[in-house]
PDB file of C-alpha atoms and ligand atoms in Angstrom:
ATOM      1  CA  MET R   1     146.379  85.593 181.690  1.00 41.00           C
ATOM      2  CA  SER R   2     147.509  84.711 185.149  1.00 41.00           C
ATOM      3  CA  LYS R   3     146.913  87.134 188.512  1.00 42.00           C
ATOM      4  CA  ALA R   4     150.042  87.389 189.040  1.00 41.00           C
ATOM      5  CA  GLN R   5     150.210  89.711 185.807  1.00 45.00           C
ATOM      6  CA  PHE R   6     146.814  91.382 187.106  1.00 52.00           C
ATOM      7  CA  ALA R   7     149.184  92.449 189.769  1.00 59.00           C
ATOM      8  CA  GLN R   8     151.661  94.048 188.117  1.00 72.00           C
ATOM      9  CA  PRO R   9     152.532  97.200 189.646  1.00 72.00           C
ATOM     10  CA  GLN R  10     150.649 100.052 187.779  1.00 81.00           C
ATOM     11  CA  THR R  11     151.809 104.015 187.067  1.00 88.00           C
ATOM     12  CA  PRO R  12     149.290 106.973 186.959  1.00 90.00           C
ATOM     13  CA  SER R  13     148.857 107.371 182.619  1.00 91.00           C
ATOM     14  CA  PRO R  14     148.739 110.695 181.615  1.00 89.00           C
ATOM     15  CA  GLU R  15     144.477 110.544 181.491  1.00 91.00           C
ATOM     16  CA  LEU R  16     144.351 109.648 185.192  1.00 93.00           C
ATOM     17  CA  LEU R  17     146.688 112.150 186.325  1.00 90.00           C
ATOM     18  CA  SER R  18     144.877 114.813 183.993  1.00 89.00           C
ATOM     19  CA  TRP R  19     141.115 113.387 185.423  1.00 92.00           C
ATOM     20  CA  VAL R  20     142.686 113.926 189.508  1.00 93.00           C
ATOM     21  CA  ALA R  21     143.502 117.414 188.369  1.00 89.00           C
ATOM     22  CA  SER R  22     140.280 118.022 187.475  1.00 89.00           C
ATOM     23  CA  GLN R  23     138.963 116.689 190.563  1.00 92.00           C
ATOM     24  CA  LEU R  24     140.342 118.704 193.253  1.00 90.00           C
ATOM     25  CA  GLN R  25     140.714 122.189 191.068  1.00 86.00           C
ATOM     26  CA  ALA R  26     136.712 121.174 191.339  1.00 87.00           C
ATOM     27  CA  GLY R  27     137.114 121.163 195.554  1.00 88.00           C
ATOM     28  CA  CYS R  28     136.734 117.546 195.588  1.00 91.00           C
ATOM     29  CA  ARG R  29     137.934 115.513 198.577  1.00 93.00           C
ATOM     30  CA  PRO R  30     141.169 113.936 197.849  1.00 93.00           C
ATOM     31  CA  ASP R  31     139.985 110.323 200.069  1.00 94.00           C
ATOM     32  CA  ASP R  32     136.479 110.709 197.720  1.00 94.00           C
ATOM     33  CA  VAL R  33     138.947 110.870 194.554  1.00 95.00           C
ATOM     34  CA  LEU R  34     140.887 108.492 195.736  1.00 94.00           C
ATOM     35  CA  ALA R  35     137.609 105.868 196.610  1.00 95.00           C
ATOM     36  CA  ALA R  36     137.041 106.535 192.597  1.00 95.00           C
ATOM     37  CA  MET R  37     140.086 105.433 191.449  1.00 95.00           C
ATOM     38  CA  ARG R  38     139.797 102.406 193.107  1.00 94.00           C
ATOM     39  CA  SER R  39     136.871 101.775 191.950  1.00 93.00           C
ATOM     40  CA  SER R  40     138.118 102.188 188.183  1.00 93.00           C
ATOM     41  CA  GLY R  41     140.748  99.828 189.720  1.00 92.00           C
ATOM     42  CA  TRP R  42     143.577 101.471 189.865  1.00 93.00           C
ATOM     43  CA  GLN R  43     145.709 100.045 192.751  1.00 93.00           C
ATOM     44  CA  ASP R  44     145.815 102.594 195.611  1.00 93.00           C
ATOM     45  CA  ALA R  45     149.530 103.416 195.862  1.00 93.00           C
ATOM     46  CA  VAL R  46     148.991 104.436 192.556  1.00 92.00           C
ATOM     47  CA  GLY R  47     146.445 106.415 193.090  1.00 94.00           C
ATOM     48  CA  LEU R  48     147.757 108.053 195.751  1.00 94.00           C
ATOM     49  CA  LYS R  49     150.746 108.388 193.342  1.00 93.00           C
ATOM     50  CA  ALA R  50     148.617 110.416 190.697  1.00 93.00           C
ATOM     51  CA  LEU R  51     147.089 112.553 193.861  1.00 93.00           C
ATOM     52  CA  GLU R  52     150.548 113.824 195.337  1.00 93.00           C
ATOM     53  CA  GLN R  53     151.449 114.572 191.233  1.00 90.00           C
ATOM     54  CA  GLY R  54     147.921 116.228 190.498  1.00 87.00           C
ATOM     55  CA  HIS R  55     147.869 118.310 193.841  1.00 87.00           C
ATOM     56  CA  ALA R  56     151.798 119.492 193.232  1.00 87.00           C
ATOM     57  CA  HIS R  57     150.554 120.620 189.736  1.00 83.00           C
ATOM     58  CA  ARG R  58     147.757 122.396 190.854  1.00 82.00           C
ATOM     59  CA  LEU R  59     150.053 124.060 193.738  1.00 84.00           C
ATOM     60  CA  ALA R  60     152.585 125.178 190.552  1.00 82.00           C
ATOM     61  CA  ASP R  61     149.865 126.299 188.361  1.00 81.00           C
ATOM     62  CA  GLN R  62     148.320 128.101 191.404  1.00 82.00           C
ATOM     63  CA  ALA R  63     151.606 129.741 191.479  1.00 83.00           C
ATOM     64  CA  ALA R  64     152.644 130.745 187.945  1.00 81.00           C
ATOM     65  CA  ALA R  65     149.467 131.839 187.158  1.00 84.00           C
ATOM     66  CA  SER R  66     149.522 134.742 190.092  1.00 84.00           C
ATOM     67  CA  ALA R  67     153.212 135.461 189.060  1.00 81.00           C
ATOM     68  CA  ASP R  68     151.945 136.369 185.632  1.00 83.00           C
ATOM     69  CA  GLY R  69     149.277 137.941 186.691  1.00 86.00           C
ATOM     70  CA  LEU R  70     146.703 135.458 184.925  1.00 88.00           C
ATOM     71  CA  PRO R  71     143.031 135.239 185.348  1.00 88.00           C
ATOM     72  CA  ALA R  72     142.665 132.848 188.371  1.00 86.00           C
ATOM     73  CA  ALA R  73     141.641 129.528 187.045  1.00 89.00           C
ATOM     74  CA  THR R  74     138.026 127.987 187.449  1.00 92.00           C
ATOM     75  CA  PRO R  75     136.811 124.079 187.592  1.00 93.00           C
ATOM     76  CA  VAL R  76     135.790 122.882 183.934  1.00 96.00           C
ATOM     77  CA  PRO R  77     134.231 120.604 182.628  1.00 97.00           C
ATOM     78  CA  GLU R  78     135.972 116.791 182.292  1.00 96.00           C
ATOM     79  CA  PRO R  79     134.535 113.601 180.708  1.00 97.00           C
ATOM     80  CA  ASP R  80     135.540 110.885 182.895  1.00 96.00           C
ATOM     81  CA  LEU R  81     138.899 109.153 180.896  1.00 96.00           C
ATOM     82  CA  LYS R  82     140.478 108.062 184.074  1.00 94.00           C
ATOM     83  CA  ALA R  83     140.586 104.157 183.443  1.00 94.00           C
ATOM     84  CA  SER R  84     141.109 105.210 179.284  1.00 94.00           C
ATOM     85  CA  PRO R  85     137.922 103.722 178.394  1.00 96.00           C
ATOM     86  CA  SER R  86     137.618 103.274 174.306  1.00 98.00           C
ATOM     87  CA  ALA R  87     133.022 104.605 175.118  1.00 98.00           C
ATOM     88  CA  LEU R  88     131.525 106.363 177.555  1.00 98.00           C
ATOM     89  CA  TRP R  89     128.090 105.765 178.506  1.00 98.00           C
ATOM     90  CA  ALA R  90     126.431 109.521 177.849  1.00 98.00           C
ATOM     91  CA  GLY R  91     123.043 108.615 179.861  1.00 97.00           C
ATOM     92  CA  ASP R  92     121.325 107.556 176.793  1.00 97.00           C
ATOM     93  CA  ARG R  93     123.939 106.428 174.286  1.00 97.00           C
ATOM     94  CA  GLU R  94     127.569 105.156 174.073  1.00 98.00           C
ATOM     95  CA  VAL R  95     130.197 106.992 172.995  1.00 98.00           C
ATOM     96  CA  GLN R  96     133.891 106.240 171.357  1.00 98.00           C
ATOM     97  CA  VAL R  97     136.444 108.236 172.747  1.00 98.00           C
ATOM     98  CA  LEU R  98     138.440 108.465 169.374  1.00 98.00           C
ATOM     99  CA  MET R  99     141.224 110.435 170.863  1.00 97.00           C
ATOM    100  CA  SER R 100     142.090 112.216 173.684  1.00 97.00           C
ATOM    101  CA  LEU R 101     144.769 114.950 174.414  1.00 96.00           C
ATOM    102  CA  VAL R 102     145.842 116.113 178.074  1.00 93.00           C
ATOM    103  CA  LEU R 103     147.172 120.098 178.093  1.00 92.00           C
ATOM    104  CA  PRO R 104     144.507 121.608 176.352  1.00 95.00           C
ATOM    105  CA  ARG R 105     142.083 119.275 176.985  1.00 97.00           C
ATOM    106  CA  VAL R 106     141.027 118.078 173.854  1.00 98.00           C
ATOM    107  CA  VAL R 107     138.221 114.745 173.497  1.00 98.00           C
ATOM    108  CA  VAL R 108     137.311 114.107 170.576  1.00 98.00           C
ATOM    109  CA  PHE R 109     133.345 111.462 170.691  1.00 98.00           C
ATOM    110  CA  GLY R 110     132.502 108.867 167.475  1.00 98.00           C
ATOM    111  CA  ASN R 111     128.773 108.163 167.288  1.00 98.00           C
ATOM    112  CA  PHE R 112     127.848 111.118 170.111  1.00 98.00           C
ATOM    113  CA  LEU R 113     124.603 112.162 167.589  1.00 98.00           C
ATOM    114  CA  SER R 114     122.589 109.630 165.417  1.00 98.00           C
ATOM    115  CA  HIS R 115     122.436 110.907 161.669  1.00 98.00           C
ATOM    116  CA  GLN R 116     118.800 111.204 162.152  1.00 98.00           C
ATOM    117  CA  GLU R 117     119.198 113.295 165.072  1.00 98.00           C
ATOM    118  CA  CYS R 118     121.997 115.108 162.746  1.00 98.00           C
ATOM    119  CA  ASP R 119     119.332 115.163 160.138  1.00 98.00           C
ATOM    120  CA  GLU R 120     116.226 116.735 162.550  1.00 98.00           C
ATOM    121  CA  LEU R 121     118.382 119.205 163.883  1.00 98.00           C
ATOM    122  CA  VAL R 122     119.188 120.729 160.611  1.00 98.00           C
ATOM    123  CA  ALA R 123     115.748 120.764 159.774  1.00 98.00           C
ATOM    124  CA  LEU R 124     114.307 122.196 162.745  1.00 97.00           C
ATOM    125  CA  ALA R 125     116.994 125.054 162.389  1.00 97.00           C
ATOM    126  CA  GLN R 126     116.755 125.576 158.062  1.00 95.00           C
ATOM    127  CA  PRO R 127     113.801 128.000 158.426  1.00 94.00           C
ATOM    128  CA  ARG R 128     115.676 130.134 161.047  1.00 93.00           C
ATOM    129  CA  MET R 129     119.281 130.645 160.011  1.00 91.00           C
ATOM    130  CA  ALA R 130     120.401 133.794 159.252  1.00 85.00           C
ATOM    131  CA  ARG R 131     123.906 135.211 158.570  1.00 73.00           C
ATOM    132  CA  SER R 132     125.892 134.376 161.821  1.00 71.00           C
ATOM    133  CA  GLU R 133     126.844 137.285 164.036  1.00 67.00           C
ATOM    134  CA  THR R 134     129.837 138.071 166.532  1.00 65.00           C
ATOM    135  CA  VAL R 135     129.764 138.950 170.022  1.00 63.00           C
ATOM    136  CA  VAL R 136     131.175 142.254 170.246  1.00 60.00           C
ATOM    137  CA  HIS R 137     133.682 141.981 173.292  1.00 59.00           C
ATOM    138  CA  VAL R 138     133.751 145.985 172.999  1.00 58.00           C
ATOM    139  CA  THR R 139     129.953 146.243 173.735  1.00 57.00           C
ATOM    140  CA  GLY R 140     128.930 143.380 174.578  1.00 58.00           C
ATOM    141  CA  GLY R 141     126.599 143.366 171.209  1.00 62.00           C
ATOM    142  CA  ASN R 142     126.123 141.343 168.543  1.00 63.00           C
ATOM    143  CA  GLU R 143     127.506 142.333 164.736  1.00 59.00           C
ATOM    144  CA  VAL R 144     128.467 140.710 161.364  1.00 61.00           C
ATOM    145  CA  ASN R 145     131.829 140.100 160.961  1.00 68.00           C
ATOM    146  CA  GLU R 146     134.273 139.070 158.314  1.00 68.00           C
ATOM    147  CA  ALA R 147     135.558 136.277 160.544  1.00 73.00           C
ATOM    148  CA  ARG R 148     132.754 134.310 160.155  1.00 79.00           C
ATOM    149  CA  THR R 149     131.133 133.717 157.181  1.00 80.00           C
ATOM    150  CA  SER R 150     128.633 131.082 157.871  1.00 85.00           C
ATOM    151  CA  ASP R 151     124.792 131.408 158.782  1.00 91.00           C
ATOM    152  CA  GLY R 152     123.592 130.735 162.544  1.00 93.00           C
ATOM    153  CA  MET R 153     120.736 130.366 164.537  1.00 95.00           C
ATOM    154  CA  PHE R 154     120.884 129.403 168.332  1.00 96.00           C
ATOM    155  CA  PHE R 155     117.644 127.153 169.986  1.00 97.00           C
ATOM    156  CA  GLY R 156     117.012 128.308 173.600  1.00 96.00           C
ATOM    157  CA  ARG R 157     118.269 125.531 176.509  1.00 96.00           C
ATOM    158  CA  ALA R 158     116.071 123.052 176.338  1.00 96.00           C
ATOM    159  CA  GLU R 159     113.733 124.464 173.861  1.00 97.00           C
ATOM    160  CA  LEU R 160     112.436 121.491 171.675  1.00 98.00           C
ATOM    161  CA  PRO R 161     112.590 117.606 173.111  1.00 98.00           C
ATOM    162  CA  LEU R 162     115.810 116.776 170.424  1.00 98.00           C
ATOM    163  CA  CYS R 163     117.959 120.106 172.431  1.00 98.00           C
ATOM    164  CA  GLU R 164     117.159 118.293 175.494  1.00 98.00           C
ATOM    165  CA  ARG R 165     118.271 115.354 174.743  1.00 98.00           C
ATOM    166  CA  ILE R 166     121.604 116.554 173.445  1.00 98.00           C
ATOM    167  CA  GLU R 167     122.074 119.183 176.588  1.00 98.00           C
ATOM    168  CA  LYS R 168     121.525 116.073 178.555  1.00 98.00           C
ATOM    169  CA  ARG R 169     123.873 113.961 177.110  1.00 98.00           C
ATOM    170  CA  ILE R 170     127.007 116.783 176.788  1.00 98.00           C
ATOM    171  CA  ALA R 171     125.663 117.190 180.356  1.00 98.00           C
ATOM    172  CA  ALA R 172     126.231 112.767 181.269  1.00 98.00           C
ATOM    173  CA  LEU R 173     129.478 113.110 179.018  1.00 98.00           C
ATOM    174  CA  VAL R 174     131.457 115.267 180.284  1.00 98.00           C
ATOM    175  CA  ASN R 175     130.083 116.031 184.251  1.00 97.00           C
ATOM    176  CA  TRP R 176     128.698 119.362 184.109  1.00 98.00           C
ATOM    177  CA  PRO R 177     125.504 120.562 185.169  1.00 97.00           C
ATOM    178  CA  GLU R 178     122.655 120.779 181.912  1.00 97.00           C
ATOM    179  CA  VAL R 179     122.085 124.153 183.445  1.00 98.00           C
ATOM    180  CA  ASN R 180     125.207 126.173 182.934  1.00 98.00           C
ATOM    181  CA  GLY R 181     125.368 126.095 179.136  1.00 97.00           C
ATOM    182  CA  GLU R 182     124.063 128.216 176.787  1.00 98.00           C
ATOM    183  CA  GLY R 183     121.565 127.376 174.102  1.00 98.00           C
ATOM    184  CA  LEU R 184     122.511 125.056 171.320  1.00 98.00           C
ATOM    185  CA  GLN R 185     123.706 126.940 167.964  1.00 97.00           C
ATOM    186  CA  VAL R 186     123.850 126.129 164.774  1.00 97.00           C
ATOM    187  CA  LEU R 187     125.828 127.193 162.263  1.00 96.00           C
ATOM    188  CA  HIS R 188     125.683 126.532 158.402  1.00 96.00           C
ATOM    189  CA  TYR R 189     129.123 126.875 155.863  1.00 96.00           C
ATOM    190  CA  ARG R 190     129.015 127.069 152.359  1.00 94.00           C
ATOM    191  CA  PRO R 191     131.953 126.211 149.782  1.00 95.00           C
ATOM    192  CA  GLY R 192     135.009 129.068 150.577  1.00 94.00           C
ATOM    193  CA  ALA R 193     133.185 129.592 154.016  1.00 94.00           C
ATOM    194  CA  GLU R 194     135.098 129.727 157.574  1.00 95.00           C
ATOM    195  CA  TYR R 195     135.063 130.654 161.164  1.00 95.00           C
ATOM    196  CA  ARG R 196     138.827 132.239 161.477  1.00 95.00           C
ATOM    197  CA  PRO R 197     140.642 131.245 164.816  1.00 97.00           C
ATOM    198  CA  HIS R 198     139.537 132.496 167.313  1.00 97.00           C
ATOM    199  CA  HIS R 199     138.917 131.733 171.614  1.00 98.00           C
ATOM    200  CA  ASP R 200     135.927 130.816 173.114  1.00 98.00           C
ATOM    201  CA  TYR R 201     135.890 132.686 176.430  1.00 98.00           C
ATOM    202  CA  PHE R 202     135.096 136.146 176.795  1.00 97.00           C
ATOM    203  CA  ASP R 203     138.524 138.291 176.789  1.00 96.00           C
ATOM    204  CA  PRO R 204     138.267 140.079 180.554  1.00 94.00           C
ATOM    205  CA  ALA R 205     140.520 142.897 178.904  1.00 93.00           C
ATOM    206  CA  GLN R 206     137.468 143.991 176.677  1.00 94.00           C
ATOM    207  CA  PRO R 207     134.797 146.696 178.363  1.00 94.00           C
ATOM    208  CA  GLY R 208     131.843 144.608 177.095  1.00 95.00           C
ATOM    209  CA  THR R 209     132.534 141.208 178.889  1.00 96.00           C
ATOM    210  CA  PRO R 210     131.727 141.912 182.479  1.00 96.00           C
ATOM    211  CA  SER R 211     127.832 142.244 181.110  1.00 96.00           C
ATOM    212  CA  ILE R 212     128.083 139.132 179.184  1.00 96.00           C
ATOM    213  CA  VAL R 213     129.504 137.154 181.726  1.00 97.00           C
ATOM    214  CA  ALA R 214     127.200 138.672 184.524  1.00 97.00           C
ATOM    215  CA  VAL R 215     124.573 135.982 183.968  1.00 96.00           C
ATOM    216  CA  GLY R 216     126.791 132.190 184.045  1.00 97.00           C
ATOM    217  CA  GLY R 217     129.867 133.952 184.434  1.00 98.00           C
ATOM    218  CA  GLN R 218     132.578 132.718 181.602  1.00 98.00           C
ATOM    219  CA  ARG R 219     132.802 129.877 178.968  1.00 98.00           C
ATOM    220  CA  VAL R 220     134.993 127.009 180.047  1.00 98.00           C
ATOM    221  CA  GLY R 221     134.044 124.145 177.449  1.00 98.00           C
ATOM    222  CA  THR R 222     132.708 124.153 174.073  1.00 99.00           C
ATOM    223  CA  VAL R 223     131.063 120.884 172.317  1.00 98.00           C
ATOM    224  CA  VAL R 224     131.190 121.539 168.375  1.00 98.00           C
ATOM    225  CA  MET R 225     129.060 118.516 166.580  1.00 99.00           C
ATOM    226  CA  TYR R 226     129.062 117.564 163.373  1.00 99.00           C
ATOM    227  CA  LEU R 227     125.950 117.317 161.783  1.00 98.00           C
ATOM    228  CA  ASN R 228     126.991 116.274 157.902  1.00 98.00           C
ATOM    229  CA  THR R 229     130.220 115.233 156.398  1.00 98.00           C
ATOM    230  CA  PRO R 230     131.776 118.118 154.175  1.00 98.00           C
ATOM    231  CA  GLU R 231     132.943 116.714 150.930  1.00 98.00           C
ATOM    232  CA  GLN R 232     136.154 118.302 151.158  1.00 98.00           C
ATOM    233  CA  GLY R 233     137.252 120.780 154.193  1.00 98.00           C
ATOM    234  CA  GLY R 234     135.704 122.210 156.934  1.00 98.00           C
ATOM    235  CA  GLY R 235     137.843 120.468 159.645  1.00 98.00           C
ATOM    236  CA  THR R 236     138.105 122.137 163.056  1.00 98.00           C
ATOM    237  CA  THR R 237     141.480 123.397 163.183  1.00 98.00           C
ATOM    238  CA  PHE R 238     143.622 124.125 166.615  1.00 98.00           C
ATOM    239  CA  PRO R 239     146.614 126.266 165.108  1.00 98.00           C
ATOM    240  CA  GLU R 240     149.039 126.000 168.412  1.00 97.00           C
ATOM    241  CA  LEU R 241     148.699 122.658 168.302  1.00 98.00           C
ATOM    242  CA  GLY R 242     148.940 121.678 164.625  1.00 98.00           C
ATOM    243  CA  LEU R 243     145.783 119.943 165.415  1.00 98.00           C
ATOM    244  CA  GLU R 244     143.126 119.339 162.666  1.00 98.00           C
ATOM    245  CA  MET R 245     139.534 117.660 163.188  1.00 97.00           C
ATOM    246  CA  ALA R 246     137.795 115.798 160.796  1.00 98.00           C
ATOM    247  CA  PRO R 247     134.233 117.377 160.094  1.00 98.00           C
ATOM    248  CA  ILE R 248     132.224 113.328 160.066  1.00 98.00           C
ATOM    249  CA  LYS R 249     128.445 113.385 160.802  1.00 98.00           C
ATOM    250  CA  GLY R 250     127.171 112.600 164.542  1.00 98.00           C
ATOM    251  CA  ASN R 251     130.746 113.310 165.709  1.00 98.00           C
ATOM    252  CA  ALA R 252     132.225 115.543 167.955  1.00 98.00           C
ATOM    253  CA  VAL R 253     135.077 117.294 169.721  1.00 98.00           C
ATOM    254  CA  PHE R 254     134.993 118.765 173.718  1.00 98.00           C
ATOM    255  CA  PHE R 255     137.654 121.075 174.573  1.00 98.00           C
ATOM    256  CA  SER R 256     137.565 123.178 178.389  1.00 98.00           C
ATOM    257  CA  TYR R 257     139.868 126.243 179.261  1.00 98.00           C
ATOM    258  CA  ASN R 258     140.312 126.775 182.941  1.00 95.00           C
ATOM    259  CA  ARG R 259     140.902 130.264 182.743  1.00 95.00           C
ATOM    260  CA  PRO R 260     140.051 133.318 179.889  1.00 97.00           C
ATOM    261  CA  HIS R 261     143.396 133.410 178.874  1.00 96.00           C
ATOM    262  CA  PRO R 262     145.353 132.389 175.534  1.00 96.00           C
ATOM    263  CA  SER R 263     147.716 130.593 177.452  1.00 93.00           C
ATOM    264  CA  THR R 264     145.246 127.799 177.849  1.00 95.00           C
ATOM    265  CA  ARG R 265     146.228 127.123 173.631  1.00 97.00           C
ATOM    266  CA  THR R 266     142.724 126.816 172.835  1.00 98.00           C
ATOM    267  CA  LEU R 267     142.610 128.760 169.341  1.00 98.00           C
ATOM    268  CA  HIS R 268     140.634 127.064 167.492  1.00 98.00           C
ATOM    269  CA  GLY R 269     138.618 128.076 163.656  1.00 98.00           C
ATOM    270  CA  GLY R 270     136.757 126.200 161.235  1.00 97.00           C
ATOM    271  CA  ALA R 271     139.192 125.848 157.912  1.00 97.00           C
ATOM    272  CA  PRO R 272     137.386 126.828 154.462  1.00 97.00           C
ATOM    273  CA  VAL R 273     134.666 124.321 153.463  1.00 97.00           C
ATOM    274  CA  LEU R 274     136.584 123.484 149.931  1.00 97.00           C
ATOM    275  CA  ALA R 275     133.910 121.467 148.364  1.00 98.00           C
ATOM    276  CA  GLY R 276     130.232 120.839 149.700  1.00 97.00           C
ATOM    277  CA  GLU R 277     128.502 122.303 152.788  1.00 97.00           C
ATOM    278  CA  LYS R 278     129.157 121.688 156.229  1.00 98.00           C
ATOM    279  CA  TRP R 279     126.767 122.249 159.161  1.00 98.00           C
ATOM    280  CA  VAL R 280     127.717 121.953 162.808  1.00 98.00           C
ATOM    281  CA  ALA R 281     125.824 122.676 166.504  1.00 98.00           C
ATOM    282  CA  THR R 282     127.873 124.193 169.150  1.00 98.00           C
ATOM    283  CA  LYS R 283     127.428 123.837 172.957  1.00 98.00           C
ATOM    284  CA  TRP R 284     129.343 126.613 175.120  1.00 98.00           C
ATOM    285  CA  LEU R 285     129.620 125.754 178.902  1.00 98.00           C
ATOM    286  CA  ARG R 286     129.103 127.923 181.403  1.00 98.00           C
ATOM    287  CA  GLU R 287     130.985 128.669 184.992  1.00 98.00           C
ATOM    288  CA  ARG R 288     127.472 128.927 186.453  1.00 97.00           C
ATOM    289  CA  PRO R 289     123.628 128.743 185.192  1.00 98.00           C
ATOM    290  CA  PHE R 290     122.749 130.770 182.578  1.00 96.00           C
ATOM    291  CA  GLU R 291     119.356 131.824 183.441  1.00 90.00           C
TER     292      GLU R 291
HETATM  293  O1  PD2 F 301     131.975 124.494 162.746  1.00 76.94           O
HETATM  294  C1  PD2 F 301     133.706 125.078 163.473  1.00 76.94           C
HETATM  295  O2  PD2 F 301     134.519 124.146 163.185  1.00 76.94           O
HETATM  296  C2  PD2 F 301     133.479 125.443 164.605  1.00 76.94           C
HETATM  297  C3  PD2 F 301     135.253 125.925 164.540  1.00 76.94           C
HETATM  298  C4  PD2 F 301     135.678 126.804 165.658  1.00 76.94           C
HETATM  299  C5  PD2 F 301     133.019 126.433 165.807  1.00 76.94           C
HETATM  300  C6  PD2 F 301     133.458 126.958 166.355  1.00 76.94           C
HETATM  301  N1  PD2 F 301     134.957 127.866 166.703  1.00 76.94           N
HETATM  302  C7  PD2 F 301     132.252 127.674 167.398  1.00 76.94           C
HETATM  303  O3  PD2 F 301     131.394 127.603 167.070  1.00 76.94           O
HETATM  304  O4  PD2 F 301     133.121 128.584 168.167  1.00 76.94           O
HETATM  305 ZN1   ZN F 302     135.028 128.544 168.345  1.00 76.94          ZN
END
């Protein structure tokens, strides 16, 4: 390829615009954002255009949100996809970027966990499994619920070296402090079990929510990691997007939500397992340190 071809004018990609918007939302200085784009190979003219568009988008979003009475937007975890990489270094492992959607932000990662890590996590969780409970937003407590017919358990954050390793990997991959997260949750679905569509943030209209978010603030992102490959069914679905993630052992899906509101279009569920069984680990990321 000739030098002239390298010097072709670039246009900002959707991934670049999304990354710029997230950096501005997180309070980064425009000069620093521009420098980061330059070091990823983007021309300054493109970087400036992306900054301008990202800033305009953020102002429009803020204005629309306050006009509609929506909760304020908060910074969210964000993988660095500004140069559209096919793989990312997650601190101790290379992870593939298999699919990404900008709005809502959904990213599918391949090779996130090794098969050995998946098997170890299942073996460590198995003795502690109990029928899953969901948070009752009215009271802030937990109860068994027909919407979630899996069994589950929670590890404490960094409870075991394996948990800590996975938590560090997530933190590195989505650029979010390790302490701003709940411990890993492991879920086991038998044939017919499902997790009906829901949002992972806590509904601000429910009386129990202030006590739930008093420590750590709202949930702002989710990573669902597939610990096995069910024979049939068990995908993670986003009904508003017409999107279904195949549950493949070792892969993970990440999505974020910048305000606790359905406008984030992050309604998602675990489709019924039709044959075989399904194991997942979920990590919920919080606004602030969860401790
Ligand atoms: O197991 C899943 O696919 C799934 C789907 C929706 C898990 C969760 N939500 C969750 O743990 O929040
Ligand atoms: Zn969920």
